[in-house]
PDB file of C-alpha atoms in Angstrom:
ATOM      1  CA  ASP O   1      16.924 -10.811 -46.550  1.00  0.00           C
ATOM      2  CA  THR O   2      17.606  -8.315 -43.747  1.00  0.00           C
ATOM      3  CA  ALA O   3      14.825  -8.656 -41.178  1.00  0.00           C
ATOM      4  CA  VAL O   4      15.072  -5.172 -39.634  1.00  0.00           C
ATOM      5  CA  SER O   5      16.889  -2.519 -41.627  1.00  0.00           C
ATOM      6  CA  GLN O   6      17.751   1.076 -40.820  1.00  0.00           C
ATOM      7  CA  THR O   7      19.003   3.994 -42.864  1.00  0.00           C
ATOM      8  CA  PRO O   8      21.340   5.715 -42.680  1.00  0.00           C
ATOM      9  CA  LYS O   9      23.952   3.684 -40.845  1.00  0.00           C
ATOM     10  CA  TYR O  10      25.933   6.788 -39.916  1.00  0.00           C
ATOM     11  CA  LEU O  11      24.722  10.347 -39.513  1.00  0.00           C
ATOM     12  CA  VAL O  12      26.976  13.298 -38.709  1.00  0.00           C
ATOM     13  CA  THR O  13      25.328  16.684 -38.389  1.00  0.00           C
ATOM     14  CA  GLN O  14      25.550  20.084 -36.754  1.00  0.00           C
ATOM     15  CA  MET O  15      23.719  21.164 -33.623  1.00  0.00           C
ATOM     16  CA  GLY O  16      20.337  22.685 -34.375  1.00  0.00           C
ATOM     17  CA  ASN O  17      19.712  20.665 -37.540  1.00  0.00           C
ATOM     18  CA  ASP O  18      16.707  18.384 -38.133  1.00  0.00           C
ATOM     19  CA  LYS O  19      17.292  14.802 -39.234  1.00  0.00           C
ATOM     20  CA  SER O  20      15.361  11.583 -39.824  1.00  0.00           C
ATOM     21  CA  ILE O  21      16.184   7.905 -39.422  1.00  0.00           C
ATOM     22  CA  LYS O  22      14.166   5.269 -41.261  1.00  0.00           C
ATOM     23  CA  CYS O  23      13.368   1.724 -40.197  1.00  0.00           C
ATOM     24  CA  GLU O  24      11.736  -1.130 -42.049  1.00  0.00           C
ATOM     25  CA  GLN O  25      10.969  -4.704 -41.000  1.00  0.00           C
ATOM     26  CA  ASN O  26       9.970  -7.542 -43.297  1.00  0.00           C
ATOM     27  CA  LEU O  27       9.021  -9.957 -40.527  1.00  0.00           C
ATOM     28  CA  GLY O  28       5.322  -9.155 -40.543  1.00  0.00           C
ATOM     29  CA  HIS O  29       5.416  -8.073 -36.883  1.00  0.00           C
ATOM     30  CA  ASP O  30       2.831  -5.661 -35.525  1.00  0.00           C
ATOM     31  CA  THR O  31       5.011  -3.959 -32.911  1.00  0.00           C
ATOM     32  CA  MET O  32       8.079  -1.823 -33.520  1.00  0.00           C
ATOM     33  CA  TYR O  33      10.371   0.142 -31.227  1.00  0.00           C
ATOM     34  CA  TRP O  34      13.023   2.821 -31.105  1.00  0.00           C
ATOM     35  CA  TYR O  35      15.848   2.492 -28.594  1.00  0.00           C
ATOM     36  CA  LYS O  36      18.742   4.792 -27.743  1.00  0.00           C
ATOM     37  CA  GLN O  37      22.119   3.340 -26.740  1.00  0.00           C
ATOM     38  CA  ASP O  38      24.446   5.820 -25.118  1.00  0.00           C
ATOM     39  CA  SER O  39      28.241   5.815 -25.015  1.00  0.00           C
ATOM     40  CA  LYS O  40      28.197   3.513 -21.985  1.00  0.00           C
ATOM     41  CA  LYS O  41      26.191   0.946 -23.974  1.00  0.00           C
ATOM     42  CA  PHE O  42      23.018   1.450 -21.928  1.00  0.00           C
ATOM     43  CA  LEU O  43      20.051   0.551 -24.116  1.00  0.00           C
ATOM     44  CA  LYS O  44      16.874   2.443 -23.296  1.00  0.00           C
ATOM     45  CA  ILE O  45      13.469   2.313 -24.945  1.00  0.00           C
ATOM     46  CA  MET O  46      12.154   5.529 -26.463  1.00  0.00           C
ATOM     47  CA  PHE O  47       8.949   4.614 -28.302  1.00  0.00           C
ATOM     48  CA  SER O  48       6.819   1.648 -29.182  1.00  0.00           C
ATOM     49  CA  TYR O  49       4.200   1.393 -31.925  1.00  0.00           C
ATOM     50  CA  ASN O  50       1.659  -1.363 -32.392  1.00  0.00           C
ATOM     51  CA  ASN O  51       0.050  -1.505 -35.829  1.00  0.00           C
ATOM     52  CA  LYS O  52       0.778   2.182 -36.443  1.00  0.00           C
ATOM     53  CA  GLU O  53      -0.477   3.280 -33.016  1.00  0.00           C
ATOM     54  CA  LEU O  54       1.816   4.769 -30.347  1.00  0.00           C
ATOM     55  CA  ILE O  55       1.698   2.635 -27.195  1.00  0.00           C
ATOM     56  CA  ILE O  56       4.881   3.561 -25.291  1.00  0.00           C
ATOM     57  CA  ASN O  57       6.457   7.009 -25.015  1.00  0.00           C
ATOM     58  CA  GLU O  58       9.238   7.016 -22.450  1.00  0.00           C
ATOM     59  CA  THR O  59       9.440  10.701 -21.483  1.00  0.00           C
ATOM     60  CA  VAL O  60      11.418  11.540 -24.576  1.00  0.00           C
ATOM     61  CA  PRO O  61      11.794  15.277 -25.446  1.00  0.00           C
ATOM     62  CA  ASN O  62       9.228  16.640 -27.893  1.00  0.00           C
ATOM     63  CA  ARG O  63      12.034  17.178 -30.383  1.00  0.00           C
ATOM     64  CA  PHE O  64      11.791  13.451 -31.104  1.00  0.00           C
ATOM     65  CA  SER O  65       8.786  12.451 -33.176  1.00  0.00           C
ATOM     66  CA  PRO O  66       8.199   8.912 -34.395  1.00  0.00           C
ATOM     67  CA  LYS O  67       6.017   8.252 -37.421  1.00  0.00           C
ATOM     68  CA  SER O  68       4.620   4.947 -38.605  1.00  0.00           C
ATOM     69  CA  PRO O  69       3.192   5.146 -42.147  1.00  0.00           C
ATOM     70  CA  ASP O  70       2.373   1.420 -42.027  1.00  0.00           C
ATOM     71  CA  LYS O  71       3.120  -1.447 -39.683  1.00  0.00           C
ATOM     72  CA  ALA O  72       6.322  -2.367 -41.516  1.00  0.00           C
ATOM     73  CA  HIS O  73       7.874   1.079 -41.114  1.00  0.00           C
ATOM     74  CA  LEU O  74       8.746   3.234 -38.123  1.00  0.00           C
ATOM     75  CA  ASN O  75      10.699   6.410 -38.738  1.00  0.00           C
ATOM     76  CA  LEU O  76      12.236   8.776 -36.206  1.00  0.00           C
ATOM     77  CA  HIS O  77      12.470  12.497 -36.823  1.00  0.00           C
ATOM     78  CA  ILE O  78      14.610  14.651 -34.558  1.00  0.00           C
ATOM     79  CA  ASN O  79      14.314  18.452 -34.501  1.00  0.00           C
ATOM     80  CA  SER O  80      16.893  20.940 -33.257  1.00  0.00           C
ATOM     81  CA  LEU O  81      19.579  18.356 -32.614  1.00  0.00           C
ATOM     82  CA  GLU O  82      21.652  18.741 -29.440  1.00  0.00           C
ATOM     83  CA  LEU O  83      25.062  17.398 -28.484  1.00  0.00           C
ATOM     84  CA  GLY O  84      23.440  14.998 -26.021  1.00  0.00           C
ATOM     85  CA  ASP O  85      21.523  13.344 -28.839  1.00  0.00           C
ATOM     86  CA  SER O  86      24.744  11.717 -30.025  1.00  0.00           C
ATOM     87  CA  ALA O  87      24.192   7.975 -29.590  1.00  0.00           C
ATOM     88  CA  VAL O  88      23.358   4.830 -31.517  1.00  0.00           C
ATOM     89  CA  TYR O  89      19.657   4.508 -32.282  1.00  0.00           C
ATOM     90  CA  PHE O  90      18.235   1.029 -32.754  1.00  0.00           C
ATOM     91  CA  CYS O  91      14.965   0.043 -34.294  1.00  0.00           C
ATOM     92  CA  ALA O  92      13.397  -3.279 -33.282  1.00  0.00           C
ATOM     93  CA  SER O  93      10.303  -5.326 -34.008  1.00  0.00           C
ATOM     94  CA  ARG O  94       8.581  -7.831 -31.743  1.00  0.00           C
ATOM     95  CA  GLN O  95       6.970 -11.219 -32.079  1.00  0.00           C
ATOM     96  CA  ARG O  96       5.440 -12.461 -28.830  1.00  0.00           C
ATOM     97  CA  ASN O  97       8.151 -11.634 -26.301  1.00  0.00           C
ATOM     98  CA  GLU O  98      11.134 -11.713 -28.639  1.00  0.00           C
ATOM     99  CA  GLN O  99      12.548  -8.525 -30.098  1.00  0.00           C
ATOM    100  CA  PHE O 100      14.648  -8.346 -33.237  1.00  0.00           C
ATOM    101  CA  PHE O 101      16.997  -5.413 -33.603  1.00  0.00           C
ATOM    102  CA  GLY O 102      18.230  -3.513 -36.601  1.00  0.00           C
ATOM    103  CA  PRO O 103      21.926  -2.736 -37.158  1.00  0.00           C
ATOM    104  CA  GLY O 104      21.686   0.722 -35.588  1.00  0.00           C
ATOM    105  CA  THR O 105      22.218   4.305 -36.741  1.00  0.00           C
ATOM    106  CA  ARG O 106      25.219   6.044 -35.214  1.00  0.00           C
ATOM    107  CA  LEU O 107      24.301   9.704 -34.808  1.00  0.00           C
ATOM    108  CA  THR O 108      27.025  12.236 -34.079  1.00  0.00           C
ATOM    109  CA  VAL O 109      26.034  15.824 -33.354  1.00  0.00           C
ATOM    110  CA  LEU O 110      28.877  18.357 -33.665  1.00  0.00           C
TER     111      LEU O 110
ATOM    112  CA  GLN V   1      16.876   1.285  -7.177  1.00  0.00           C
ATOM    113  CA  LYS V   2      17.361   0.538 -10.866  1.00  0.00           C
ATOM    114  CA  GLU V   3      14.974  -1.974 -12.363  1.00  0.00           C
ATOM    115  CA  VAL V   4      17.792  -4.175 -13.645  1.00  0.00           C
ATOM    116  CA  GLU V   5      21.344  -4.231 -12.310  1.00  0.00           C
ATOM    117  CA  GLN V   6      24.188  -5.767 -14.254  1.00  0.00           C
ATOM    118  CA  ASP V   7      27.911  -5.551 -13.584  1.00  0.00           C
ATOM    119  CA  PRO V   8      29.376  -3.863 -16.690  1.00  0.00           C
ATOM    120  CA  GLY V   9      32.738  -5.591 -16.301  1.00  0.00           C
ATOM    121  CA  PRO V  10      34.820  -5.745 -18.400  1.00  0.00           C
ATOM    122  CA  LEU V  11      35.392  -9.467 -18.011  1.00  0.00           C
ATOM    123  CA  SER V  12      38.431 -11.115 -19.575  1.00  0.00           C
ATOM    124  CA  VAL V  13      38.857 -14.909 -19.588  1.00  0.00           C
ATOM    125  CA  PRO V  14      41.087 -17.442 -21.350  1.00  0.00           C
ATOM    126  CA  GLU V  15      39.673 -19.624 -24.101  1.00  0.00           C
ATOM    127  CA  GLY V  16      37.933 -22.684 -22.695  1.00  0.00           C
ATOM    128  CA  ALA V  17      36.920 -21.030 -19.423  1.00  0.00           C
ATOM    129  CA  ILE V  18      33.427 -21.184 -17.976  1.00  0.00           C
ATOM    130  CA  VAL V  19      31.880 -17.727 -17.923  1.00  0.00           C
ATOM    131  CA  SER V  20      29.163 -16.632 -15.530  1.00  0.00           C
ATOM    132  CA  LEU V  21      27.179 -13.460 -16.229  1.00  0.00           C
ATOM    133  CA  ASN V  22      24.550 -12.196 -13.824  1.00  0.00           C
ATOM    134  CA  CYS V  23      21.761  -9.691 -13.349  1.00  0.00           C
ATOM    135  CA  THR V  24      19.389  -8.798 -10.568  1.00  0.00           C
ATOM    136  CA  TYR V  25      16.025  -7.152 -10.974  1.00  0.00           C
ATOM    137  CA  SER V  26      13.670  -5.389  -8.623  1.00  0.00           C
ATOM    138  CA  ASN V  27      10.126  -5.900  -9.940  1.00  0.00           C
ATOM    139  CA  SER V  28       8.579  -9.280  -9.148  1.00  0.00           C
ATOM    140  CA  ALA V  29       6.067  -8.721 -11.978  1.00  0.00           C
ATOM    141  CA  PHE V  30       8.729  -9.539 -14.562  1.00  0.00           C
ATOM    142  CA  GLN V  31       7.946 -12.902 -16.111  1.00  0.00           C
ATOM    143  CA  TYR V  32      10.170 -13.142 -19.194  1.00  0.00           C
ATOM    144  CA  PHE V  33      13.941 -13.111 -19.096  1.00  0.00           C
ATOM    145  CA  MET V  34      16.319 -12.756 -21.980  1.00  0.00           C
ATOM    146  CA  TRP V  35      19.967 -12.566 -22.803  1.00  0.00           C
ATOM    147  CA  TYR V  36      21.105 -10.600 -25.810  1.00  0.00           C
ATOM    148  CA  ARG V  37      24.573 -10.664 -27.349  1.00  0.00           C
ATOM    149  CA  GLN V  38      25.893  -7.543 -29.022  1.00  0.00           C
ATOM    150  CA  TYR V  39      29.037  -7.578 -31.112  1.00  0.00           C
ATOM    151  CA  SER V  40      30.911  -4.334 -31.556  1.00  0.00           C
ATOM    152  CA  ARG V  41      29.065  -1.910 -33.860  1.00  0.00           C
ATOM    153  CA  LYS V  42      26.161  -4.324 -34.371  1.00  0.00           C
ATOM    154  CA  GLY V  43      22.607  -4.571 -33.073  1.00  0.00           C
ATOM    155  CA  PRO V  44      21.751  -6.841 -30.134  1.00  0.00           C
ATOM    156  CA  GLU V  45      20.713 -10.367 -31.075  1.00  0.00           C
ATOM    157  CA  LEU V  46      18.600 -12.643 -28.929  1.00  0.00           C
ATOM    158  CA  LEU V  47      20.670 -15.440 -27.432  1.00  0.00           C
ATOM    159  CA  MET V  48      18.451 -17.072 -24.805  1.00  0.00           C
ATOM    160  CA  TYR V  49      14.859 -16.598 -23.702  1.00  0.00           C
ATOM    161  CA  THR V  50      13.251 -18.098 -20.608  1.00  0.00           C
ATOM    162  CA  TYR V  51       9.882 -17.814 -18.971  1.00  0.00           C
ATOM    163  CA  SER V  52       9.607 -17.911 -15.177  1.00  0.00           C
ATOM    164  CA  SER V  53      12.088 -19.787 -12.969  1.00  0.00           C
ATOM    165  CA  GLY V  54      14.327 -22.619 -14.050  1.00  0.00           C
ATOM    166  CA  ASN V  55      17.129 -23.498 -16.425  1.00  0.00           C
ATOM    167  CA  LYS V  56      17.341 -23.521 -20.178  1.00  0.00           C
ATOM    168  CA  GLU V  57      20.237 -24.958 -22.124  1.00  0.00           C
ATOM    169  CA  ASP V  58      21.260 -24.310 -25.721  1.00  0.00           C
ATOM    170  CA  GLY V  59      24.581 -25.784 -26.738  1.00  0.00           C
ATOM    171  CA  ARG V  60      27.322 -24.161 -24.683  1.00  0.00           C
ATOM    172  CA  PHE V  61      24.901 -21.635 -23.178  1.00  0.00           C
ATOM    173  CA  THR V  62      22.723 -22.101 -20.099  1.00  0.00           C
ATOM    174  CA  ALA V  63      20.283 -19.487 -18.808  1.00  0.00           C
ATOM    175  CA  GLN V  64      19.118 -19.695 -15.224  1.00  0.00           C
ATOM    176  CA  VAL V  65      16.324 -17.765 -13.522  1.00  0.00           C
ATOM    177  CA  ASP V  66      15.654 -17.672  -9.786  1.00  0.00           C
ATOM    178  CA  LYS V  67      12.520 -15.606  -9.278  1.00  0.00           C
ATOM    179  CA  SER V  68      12.624 -15.978  -5.504  1.00  0.00           C
ATOM    180  CA  SER V  69      15.869 -14.028  -5.349  1.00  0.00           C
ATOM    181  CA  LYS V  70      15.209 -12.005  -8.546  1.00  0.00           C
ATOM    182  CA  TYR V  71      18.465 -13.248 -10.025  1.00  0.00           C
ATOM    183  CA  ILE V  72      19.227 -14.301 -13.584  1.00  0.00           C
ATOM    184  CA  SER V  73      22.396 -15.875 -14.919  1.00  0.00           C
ATOM    185  CA  LEU V  74      23.978 -16.870 -18.185  1.00  0.00           C
ATOM    186  CA  PHE V  75      26.687 -19.527 -18.226  1.00  0.00           C
ATOM    187  CA  ILE V  76      28.974 -20.079 -21.189  1.00  0.00           C
ATOM    188  CA  ARG V  77      30.904 -23.352 -21.235  1.00  0.00           C
ATOM    189  CA  ASP V  78      34.119 -23.844 -23.203  1.00  0.00           C
ATOM    190  CA  SER V  79      34.209 -20.158 -24.091  1.00  0.00           C
ATOM    191  CA  GLN V  80      35.576 -19.226 -27.509  1.00  0.00           C
ATOM    192  CA  PRO V  81      37.147 -16.007 -28.837  1.00  0.00           C
ATOM    193  CA  SER V  82      34.014 -15.653 -30.986  1.00  0.00           C
ATOM    194  CA  ASP V  83      32.019 -15.249 -27.757  1.00  0.00           C
ATOM    195  CA  SER V  84      33.750 -11.905 -27.182  1.00  0.00           C
ATOM    196  CA  ALA V  85      30.904  -9.396 -27.123  1.00  0.00           C
ATOM    197  CA  THR V  86      28.722  -7.397 -24.762  1.00  0.00           C
ATOM    198  CA  TYR V  87      26.009  -9.462 -23.099  1.00  0.00           C
ATOM    199  CA  LEU V  88      22.823  -7.694 -22.071  1.00  0.00           C
ATOM    200  CA  CYS V  89      20.163  -9.155 -19.815  1.00  0.00           C
ATOM    201  CA  ALA V  90      16.592  -7.995 -20.407  1.00  0.00           C
ATOM    202  CA  VAL V  91      13.343  -8.508 -18.549  1.00  0.00           C
ATOM    203  CA  THR V  92       9.704  -7.831 -19.317  1.00  0.00           C
ATOM    204  CA  GLN V  93       6.285  -8.424 -17.834  1.00  0.00           C
ATOM    205  CA  GLY V  94       5.161  -9.720 -21.194  1.00  0.00           C
ATOM    206  CA  GLY V  95       2.501  -8.661 -23.653  1.00  0.00           C
ATOM    207  CA  SER V  96       2.971  -5.105 -24.816  1.00  0.00           C
ATOM    208  CA  GLU V  97       5.141  -4.205 -21.827  1.00  0.00           C
ATOM    209  CA  LYS V  98       8.551  -2.783 -22.544  1.00  0.00           C
ATOM    210  CA  LEU V  99      11.841  -4.643 -22.334  1.00  0.00           C
ATOM    211  CA  VAL V 100      14.089  -3.324 -19.585  1.00  0.00           C
ATOM    212  CA  PHE V 101      17.770  -3.898 -20.208  1.00  0.00           C
ATOM    213  CA  GLY V 102      20.743  -4.192 -17.924  1.00  0.00           C
ATOM    214  CA  LYS V 103      23.782  -2.075 -18.766  1.00  0.00           C
ATOM    215  CA  GLY V 104      25.567  -5.014 -20.394  1.00  0.00           C
ATOM    216  CA  THR V 105      28.766  -6.891 -19.509  1.00  0.00           C
ATOM    217  CA  LYS V 106      31.631  -6.697 -21.943  1.00  0.00           C
ATOM    218  CA  LEU V 107      33.293 -10.102 -22.301  1.00  0.00           C
ATOM    219  CA  THR V 108      36.640 -10.811 -23.942  1.00  0.00           C
ATOM    220  CA  VAL V 109      37.764 -14.402 -24.472  1.00  0.00           C
ATOM    221  CA  ASN V 110      41.491 -14.551 -25.106  1.00  0.00           C
ATOM    222  CA  PRO V 111      42.926 -17.265 -27.384  1.00  0.00           C
TER     223      PRO V 111
END
């Protein structure tokens, strides 16, 4: 019954590795997002997709590449992980002006 | 100037207290105002949503928007320990525009 789900919940990896986070929503929404929440709890948008099309890219390094195979899924691939990428990444979907967040993926880069 | 300013706290109150949480924003184009509640190690969940100026009440929670002063507030009456969480204000112009969040205020309600 989970509306917005993410996998994995926790991700611990070494600097320089490549990793992916997956997101799925079963709400039938057209728009999905990726947010990054840093250690000070500041939540900042990274990307937004509408019906598989990229509509917002907030000056995120090229190492981050979102992919939307269909409108229910929005995955995030990160190349050459850096220490500063350690954060909690949240996926969200939108209906009108309300956004619904997933449980988050806590990424730790060692 | 940041788009949305929010005092991060932390704020600690006794059970039963009235809590007031506030944000200011800089862009007068923002039309939609939200409050999200985030429990520790969970995703944010939408608590209150208002459009334009005015008040909106939902149980113990009241959201207030004053567009003339670009000020938004959330009041919690009869606060409970279960209200302990981080509260984030968010604003948007609407449509496909992005949500801009405040930094969040961490609230602890002590029994």
